[in-house]
Tab-separated table of C-alpha atoms in Angstrom:
chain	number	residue	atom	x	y	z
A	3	UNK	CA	0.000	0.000	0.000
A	4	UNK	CA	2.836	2.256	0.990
A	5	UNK	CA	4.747	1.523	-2.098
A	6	UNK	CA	2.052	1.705	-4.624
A	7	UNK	CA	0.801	5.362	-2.954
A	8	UNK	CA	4.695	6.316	-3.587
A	9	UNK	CA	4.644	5.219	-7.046
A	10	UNK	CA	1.753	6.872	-7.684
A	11	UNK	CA	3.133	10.136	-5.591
A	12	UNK	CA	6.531	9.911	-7.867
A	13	UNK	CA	4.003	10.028	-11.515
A	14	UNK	CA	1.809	13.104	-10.238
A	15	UNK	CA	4.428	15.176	-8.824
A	16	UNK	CA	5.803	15.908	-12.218
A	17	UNK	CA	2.355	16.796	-13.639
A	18	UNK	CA	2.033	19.140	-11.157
A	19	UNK	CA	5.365	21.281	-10.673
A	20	UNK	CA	5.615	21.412	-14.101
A	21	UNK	CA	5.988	25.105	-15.204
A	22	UNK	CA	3.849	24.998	-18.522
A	23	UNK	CA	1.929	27.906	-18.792
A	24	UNK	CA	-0.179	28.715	-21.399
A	25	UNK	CA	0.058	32.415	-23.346
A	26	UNK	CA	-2.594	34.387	-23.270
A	27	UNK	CA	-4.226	35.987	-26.298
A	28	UNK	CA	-3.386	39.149	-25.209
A	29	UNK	CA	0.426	38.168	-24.215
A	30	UNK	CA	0.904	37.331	-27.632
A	31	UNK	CA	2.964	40.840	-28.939
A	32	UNK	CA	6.587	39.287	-29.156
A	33	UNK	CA	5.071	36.098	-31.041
A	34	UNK	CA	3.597	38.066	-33.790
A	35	UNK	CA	6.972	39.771	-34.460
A	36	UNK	CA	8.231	38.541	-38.089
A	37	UNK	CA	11.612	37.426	-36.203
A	38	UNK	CA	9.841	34.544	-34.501
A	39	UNK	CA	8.004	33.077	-37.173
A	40	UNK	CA	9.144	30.341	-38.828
A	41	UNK	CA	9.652	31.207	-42.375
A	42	UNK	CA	8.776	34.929	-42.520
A	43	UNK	CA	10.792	35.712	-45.797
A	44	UNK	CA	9.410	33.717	-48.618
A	45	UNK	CA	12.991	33.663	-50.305
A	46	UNK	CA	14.625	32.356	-46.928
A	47	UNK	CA	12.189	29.706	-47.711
A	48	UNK	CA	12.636	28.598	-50.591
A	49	UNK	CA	16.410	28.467	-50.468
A	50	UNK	CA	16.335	26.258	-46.950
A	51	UNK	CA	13.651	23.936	-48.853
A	52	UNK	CA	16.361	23.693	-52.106
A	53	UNK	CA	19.110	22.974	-49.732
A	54	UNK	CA	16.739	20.473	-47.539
A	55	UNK	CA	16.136	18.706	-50.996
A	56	UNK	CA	19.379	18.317	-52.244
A	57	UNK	CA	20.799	16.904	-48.953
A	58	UNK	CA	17.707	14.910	-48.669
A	59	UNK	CA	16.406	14.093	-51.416
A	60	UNK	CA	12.918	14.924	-50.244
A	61	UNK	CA	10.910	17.780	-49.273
A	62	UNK	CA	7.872	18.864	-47.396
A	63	UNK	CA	6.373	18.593	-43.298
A	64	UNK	CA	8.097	21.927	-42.645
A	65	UNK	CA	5.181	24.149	-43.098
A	66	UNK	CA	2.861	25.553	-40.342
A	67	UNK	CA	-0.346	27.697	-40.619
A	68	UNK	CA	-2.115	29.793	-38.585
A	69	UNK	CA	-2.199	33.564	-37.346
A	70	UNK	CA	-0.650	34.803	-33.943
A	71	UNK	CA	-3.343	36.736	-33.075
A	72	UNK	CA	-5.292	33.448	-31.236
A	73	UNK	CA	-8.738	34.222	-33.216
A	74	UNK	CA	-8.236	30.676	-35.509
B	29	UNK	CA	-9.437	4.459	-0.469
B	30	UNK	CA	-12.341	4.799	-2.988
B	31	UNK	CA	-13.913	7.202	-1.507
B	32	UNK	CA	-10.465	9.433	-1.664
B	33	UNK	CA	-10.323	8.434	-5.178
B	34	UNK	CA	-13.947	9.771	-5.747
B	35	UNK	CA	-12.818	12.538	-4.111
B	36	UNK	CA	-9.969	13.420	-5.820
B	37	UNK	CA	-11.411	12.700	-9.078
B	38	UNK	CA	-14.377	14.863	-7.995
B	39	UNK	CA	-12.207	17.943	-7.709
B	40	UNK	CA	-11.591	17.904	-11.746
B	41	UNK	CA	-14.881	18.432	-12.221
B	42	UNK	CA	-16.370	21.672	-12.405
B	43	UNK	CA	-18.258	24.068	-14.469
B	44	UNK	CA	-16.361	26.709	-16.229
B	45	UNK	CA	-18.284	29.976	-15.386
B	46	UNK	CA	-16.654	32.813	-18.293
B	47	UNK	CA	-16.760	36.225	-16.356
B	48	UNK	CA	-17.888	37.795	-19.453
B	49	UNK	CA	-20.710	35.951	-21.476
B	50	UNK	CA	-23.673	37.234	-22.713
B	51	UNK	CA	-26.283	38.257	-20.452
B	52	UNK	CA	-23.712	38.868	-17.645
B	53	UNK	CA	-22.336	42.554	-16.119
B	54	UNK	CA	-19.537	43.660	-17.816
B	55	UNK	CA	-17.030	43.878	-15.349
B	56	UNK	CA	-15.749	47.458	-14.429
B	57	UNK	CA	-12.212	48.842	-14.819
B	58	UNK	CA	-10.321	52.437	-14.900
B	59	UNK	CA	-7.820	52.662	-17.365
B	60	UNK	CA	-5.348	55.359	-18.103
B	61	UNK	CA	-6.166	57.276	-21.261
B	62	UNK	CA	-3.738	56.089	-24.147
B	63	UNK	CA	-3.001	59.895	-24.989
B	64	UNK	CA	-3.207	61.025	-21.461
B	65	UNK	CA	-4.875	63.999	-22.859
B	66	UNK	CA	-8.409	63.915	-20.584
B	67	UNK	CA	-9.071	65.142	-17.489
B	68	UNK	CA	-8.982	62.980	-14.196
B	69	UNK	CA	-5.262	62.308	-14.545
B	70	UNK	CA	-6.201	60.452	-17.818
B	71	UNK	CA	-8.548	57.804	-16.152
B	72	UNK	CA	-11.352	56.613	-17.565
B	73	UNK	CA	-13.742	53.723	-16.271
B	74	UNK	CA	-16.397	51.728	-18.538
B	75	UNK	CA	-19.171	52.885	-15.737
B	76	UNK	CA	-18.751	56.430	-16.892
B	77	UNK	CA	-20.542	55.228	-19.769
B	78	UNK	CA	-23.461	54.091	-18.189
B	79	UNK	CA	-26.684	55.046	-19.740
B	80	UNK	CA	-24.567	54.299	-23.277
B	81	UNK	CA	-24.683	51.376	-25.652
B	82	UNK	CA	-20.834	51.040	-25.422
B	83	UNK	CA	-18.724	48.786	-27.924
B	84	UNK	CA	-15.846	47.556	-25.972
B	85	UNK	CA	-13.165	46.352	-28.460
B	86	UNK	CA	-10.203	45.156	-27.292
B	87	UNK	CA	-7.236	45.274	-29.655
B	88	UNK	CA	-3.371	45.595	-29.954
B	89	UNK	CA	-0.858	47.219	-32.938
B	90	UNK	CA	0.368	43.225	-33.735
B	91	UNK	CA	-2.872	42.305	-33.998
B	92	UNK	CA	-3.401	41.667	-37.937
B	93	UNK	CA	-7.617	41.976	-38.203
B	94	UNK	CA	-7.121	45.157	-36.211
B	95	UNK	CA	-6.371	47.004	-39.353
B	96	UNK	CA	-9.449	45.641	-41.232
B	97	UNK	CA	-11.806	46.311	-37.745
B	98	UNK	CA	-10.366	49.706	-36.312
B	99	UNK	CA	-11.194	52.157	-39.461
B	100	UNK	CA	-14.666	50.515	-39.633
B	101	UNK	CA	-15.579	50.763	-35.742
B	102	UNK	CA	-14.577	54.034	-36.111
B	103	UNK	CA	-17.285	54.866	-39.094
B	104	UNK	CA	-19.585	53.083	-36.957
B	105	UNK	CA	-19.137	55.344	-33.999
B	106	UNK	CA	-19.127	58.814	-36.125
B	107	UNK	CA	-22.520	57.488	-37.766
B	108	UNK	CA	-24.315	56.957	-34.637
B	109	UNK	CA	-22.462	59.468	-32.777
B	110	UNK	CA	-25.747	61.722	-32.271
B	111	UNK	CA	-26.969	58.487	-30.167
B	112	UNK	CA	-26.478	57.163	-27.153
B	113	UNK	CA	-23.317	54.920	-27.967
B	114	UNK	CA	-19.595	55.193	-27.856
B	115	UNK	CA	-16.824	53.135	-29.066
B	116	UNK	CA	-14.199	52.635	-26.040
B	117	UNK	CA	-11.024	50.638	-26.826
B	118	UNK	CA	-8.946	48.909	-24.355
B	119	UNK	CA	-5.208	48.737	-26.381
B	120	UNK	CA	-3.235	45.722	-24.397
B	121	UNK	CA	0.066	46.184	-26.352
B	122	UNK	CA	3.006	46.285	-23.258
B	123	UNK	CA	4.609	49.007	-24.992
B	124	UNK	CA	2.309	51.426	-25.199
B	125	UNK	CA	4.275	53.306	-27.569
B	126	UNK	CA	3.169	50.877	-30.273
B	127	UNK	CA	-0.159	51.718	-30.129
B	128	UNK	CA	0.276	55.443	-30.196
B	129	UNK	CA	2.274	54.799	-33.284
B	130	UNK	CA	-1.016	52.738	-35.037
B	131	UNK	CA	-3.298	55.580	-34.186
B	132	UNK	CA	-0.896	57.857	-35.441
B	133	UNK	CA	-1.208	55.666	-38.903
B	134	UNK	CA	-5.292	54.834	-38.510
B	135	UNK	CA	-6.949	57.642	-36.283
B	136	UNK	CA	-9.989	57.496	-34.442
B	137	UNK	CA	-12.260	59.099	-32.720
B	138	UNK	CA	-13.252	57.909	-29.758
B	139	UNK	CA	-11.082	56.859	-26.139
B	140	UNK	CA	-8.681	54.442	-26.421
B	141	UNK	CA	-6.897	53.607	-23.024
B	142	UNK	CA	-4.202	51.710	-21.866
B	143	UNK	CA	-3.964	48.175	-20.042
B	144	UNK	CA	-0.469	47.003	-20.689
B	145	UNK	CA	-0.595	44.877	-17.898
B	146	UNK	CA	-3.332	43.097	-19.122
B	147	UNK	CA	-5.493	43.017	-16.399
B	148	UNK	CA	-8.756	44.025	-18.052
B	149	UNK	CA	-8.233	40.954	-20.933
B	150	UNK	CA	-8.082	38.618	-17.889
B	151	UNK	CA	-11.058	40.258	-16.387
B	152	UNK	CA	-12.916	39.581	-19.428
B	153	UNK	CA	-11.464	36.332	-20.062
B	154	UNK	CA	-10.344	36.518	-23.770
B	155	UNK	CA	-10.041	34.030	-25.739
B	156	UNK	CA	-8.500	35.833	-28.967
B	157	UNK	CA	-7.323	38.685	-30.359
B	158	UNK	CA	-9.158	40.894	-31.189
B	159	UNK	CA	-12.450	40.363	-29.063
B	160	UNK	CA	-15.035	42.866	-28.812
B	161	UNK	CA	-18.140	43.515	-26.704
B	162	UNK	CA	-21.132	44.983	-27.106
B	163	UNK	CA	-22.940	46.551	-23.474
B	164	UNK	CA	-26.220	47.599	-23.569
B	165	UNK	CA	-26.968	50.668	-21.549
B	166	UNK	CA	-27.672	48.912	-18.268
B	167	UNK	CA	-24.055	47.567	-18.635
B	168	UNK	CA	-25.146	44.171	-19.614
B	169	UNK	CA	-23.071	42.392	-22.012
B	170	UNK	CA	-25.275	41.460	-25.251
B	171	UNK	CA	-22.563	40.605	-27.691
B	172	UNK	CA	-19.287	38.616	-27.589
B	173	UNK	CA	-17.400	38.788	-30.791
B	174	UNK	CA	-13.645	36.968	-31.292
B	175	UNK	CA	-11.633	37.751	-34.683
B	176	UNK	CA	-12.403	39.996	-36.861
B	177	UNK	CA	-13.442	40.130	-40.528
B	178	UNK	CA	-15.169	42.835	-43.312
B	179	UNK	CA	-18.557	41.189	-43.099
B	180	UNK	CA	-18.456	41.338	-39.476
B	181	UNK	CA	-19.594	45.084	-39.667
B	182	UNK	CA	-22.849	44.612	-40.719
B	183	UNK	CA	-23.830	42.156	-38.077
B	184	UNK	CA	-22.567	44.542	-35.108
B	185	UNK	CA	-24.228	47.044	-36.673
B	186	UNK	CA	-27.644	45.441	-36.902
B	187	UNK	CA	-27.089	44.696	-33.317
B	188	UNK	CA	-26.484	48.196	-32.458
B	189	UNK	CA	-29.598	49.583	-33.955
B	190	UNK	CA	-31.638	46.740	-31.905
B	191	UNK	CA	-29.931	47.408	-28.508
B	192	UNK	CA	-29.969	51.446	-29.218
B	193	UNK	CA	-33.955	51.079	-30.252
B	194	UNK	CA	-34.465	48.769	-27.043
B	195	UNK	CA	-32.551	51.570	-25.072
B	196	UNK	CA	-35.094	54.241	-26.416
């Protein structure tokens, strides 16, 4: 009984003292900055998905959508 | 040992009230004027526009639908401005200097202030960006609206004329 409520102790404690925290819509100022997205200049792009290819020898899976602003 | 399992899974469940649905008070804040320019030391609080049909919008300079919804709230409010309705806009950007510098770009007409902090978001729970409300005149909120798109303007306005005819 002891052991099992230990195990079971040892699994929740990392669920809860975990530090994820979600951002709020309103917190979301830095994230729409065209620095932190992904692939904000569409030639950046399409030379890192040439080079990708040729060391590769595939392509695609890289692509994300979506707007920062939290309305979709 | 059931029983403290019951318990315990018990606490998970509860109802998730939103402080700001339809049909509920719109909370109250006081908010520093964006501009600083009115009187009060540049405070102004939702209840001062009680007796109003206020449009709450709540928006920010990174937000992209902004720029589609801000020009056309503001044609909204100089149309009815003769009634009993005001636009007041809540801008949450942390640098406050960003949204001086979009009004500066897309002027308007009616009081913005200034929540940097963000306290008045989390007062009204938002989900997204931008979210607007509509408040009838006892301070009820009648309208909830997330995102932002051109047709959207219609719709608020055809709730406008309702609440302002109710109002009369």
């Amino acid at each position: 009984m002891k052991k099992t409520l230990l195990l079971l102790t040892l699994c929740v404690a990392p669920l809860i003292l975990s530090a994820c925290t979600p951002v709020a819509a309103w917190e979301r100022g830095y994230l729409a900055r065209n620095e932190m997205a992904i692939d904000s200049d569409p030639m950046e792009k399409s030379l890192n998905n040439h080079i990708y290819f040729s060391k590769e020898a595939s392509n695609g899976g890289n692509s994300a959508s979506g707007g920062g602003c939290g309305c979709n | 040992m059931p029983k403290l399992c019951l318990f315990t899974l018990c606490l998970f469940l509860h109802a998730t009230a939103f402080g700001a649905a339809v049909g509920e008070a719109a909370p109250d804040f006081t908010l520093p004027d964006l501009f600083q320019k009115t009187s009060n030391n540049g405070a102004i609080s939702l209840n001062d526009y009680r007796g109003k049909v206020v449009y709450l919008d709540f928006w920010a300079s990174w937000c992209a639908p902004c720029l589609v919804s801000i020009p056309l709230i503001n044609e909204l409010r100089n149309k009815y401005k003769n009634e009993a309705f005001e636009v007041l806009a809540v801008n949450v950007d942390t640098d406050p200097e960003d949204g001086i510098d979009f009004l500066y770009d897309h002027p308007v007409d009616y009081p913005v202030v200034s929540d940097p902090e963000g306290l008045s978001p989390a007062l009204y729970e938002l989900i997204g960006m931008p979210t607007s409300f509509l408040i009838d005149a006892e301070g009820t909120i009648r309208l909830v609206h997330v995102g932002f798109k051109l047709s959207d303007i219609d719709m608020i306005e055809a709730e406008l004329v309702e609440l302002l005819e109710a109002s009369k």
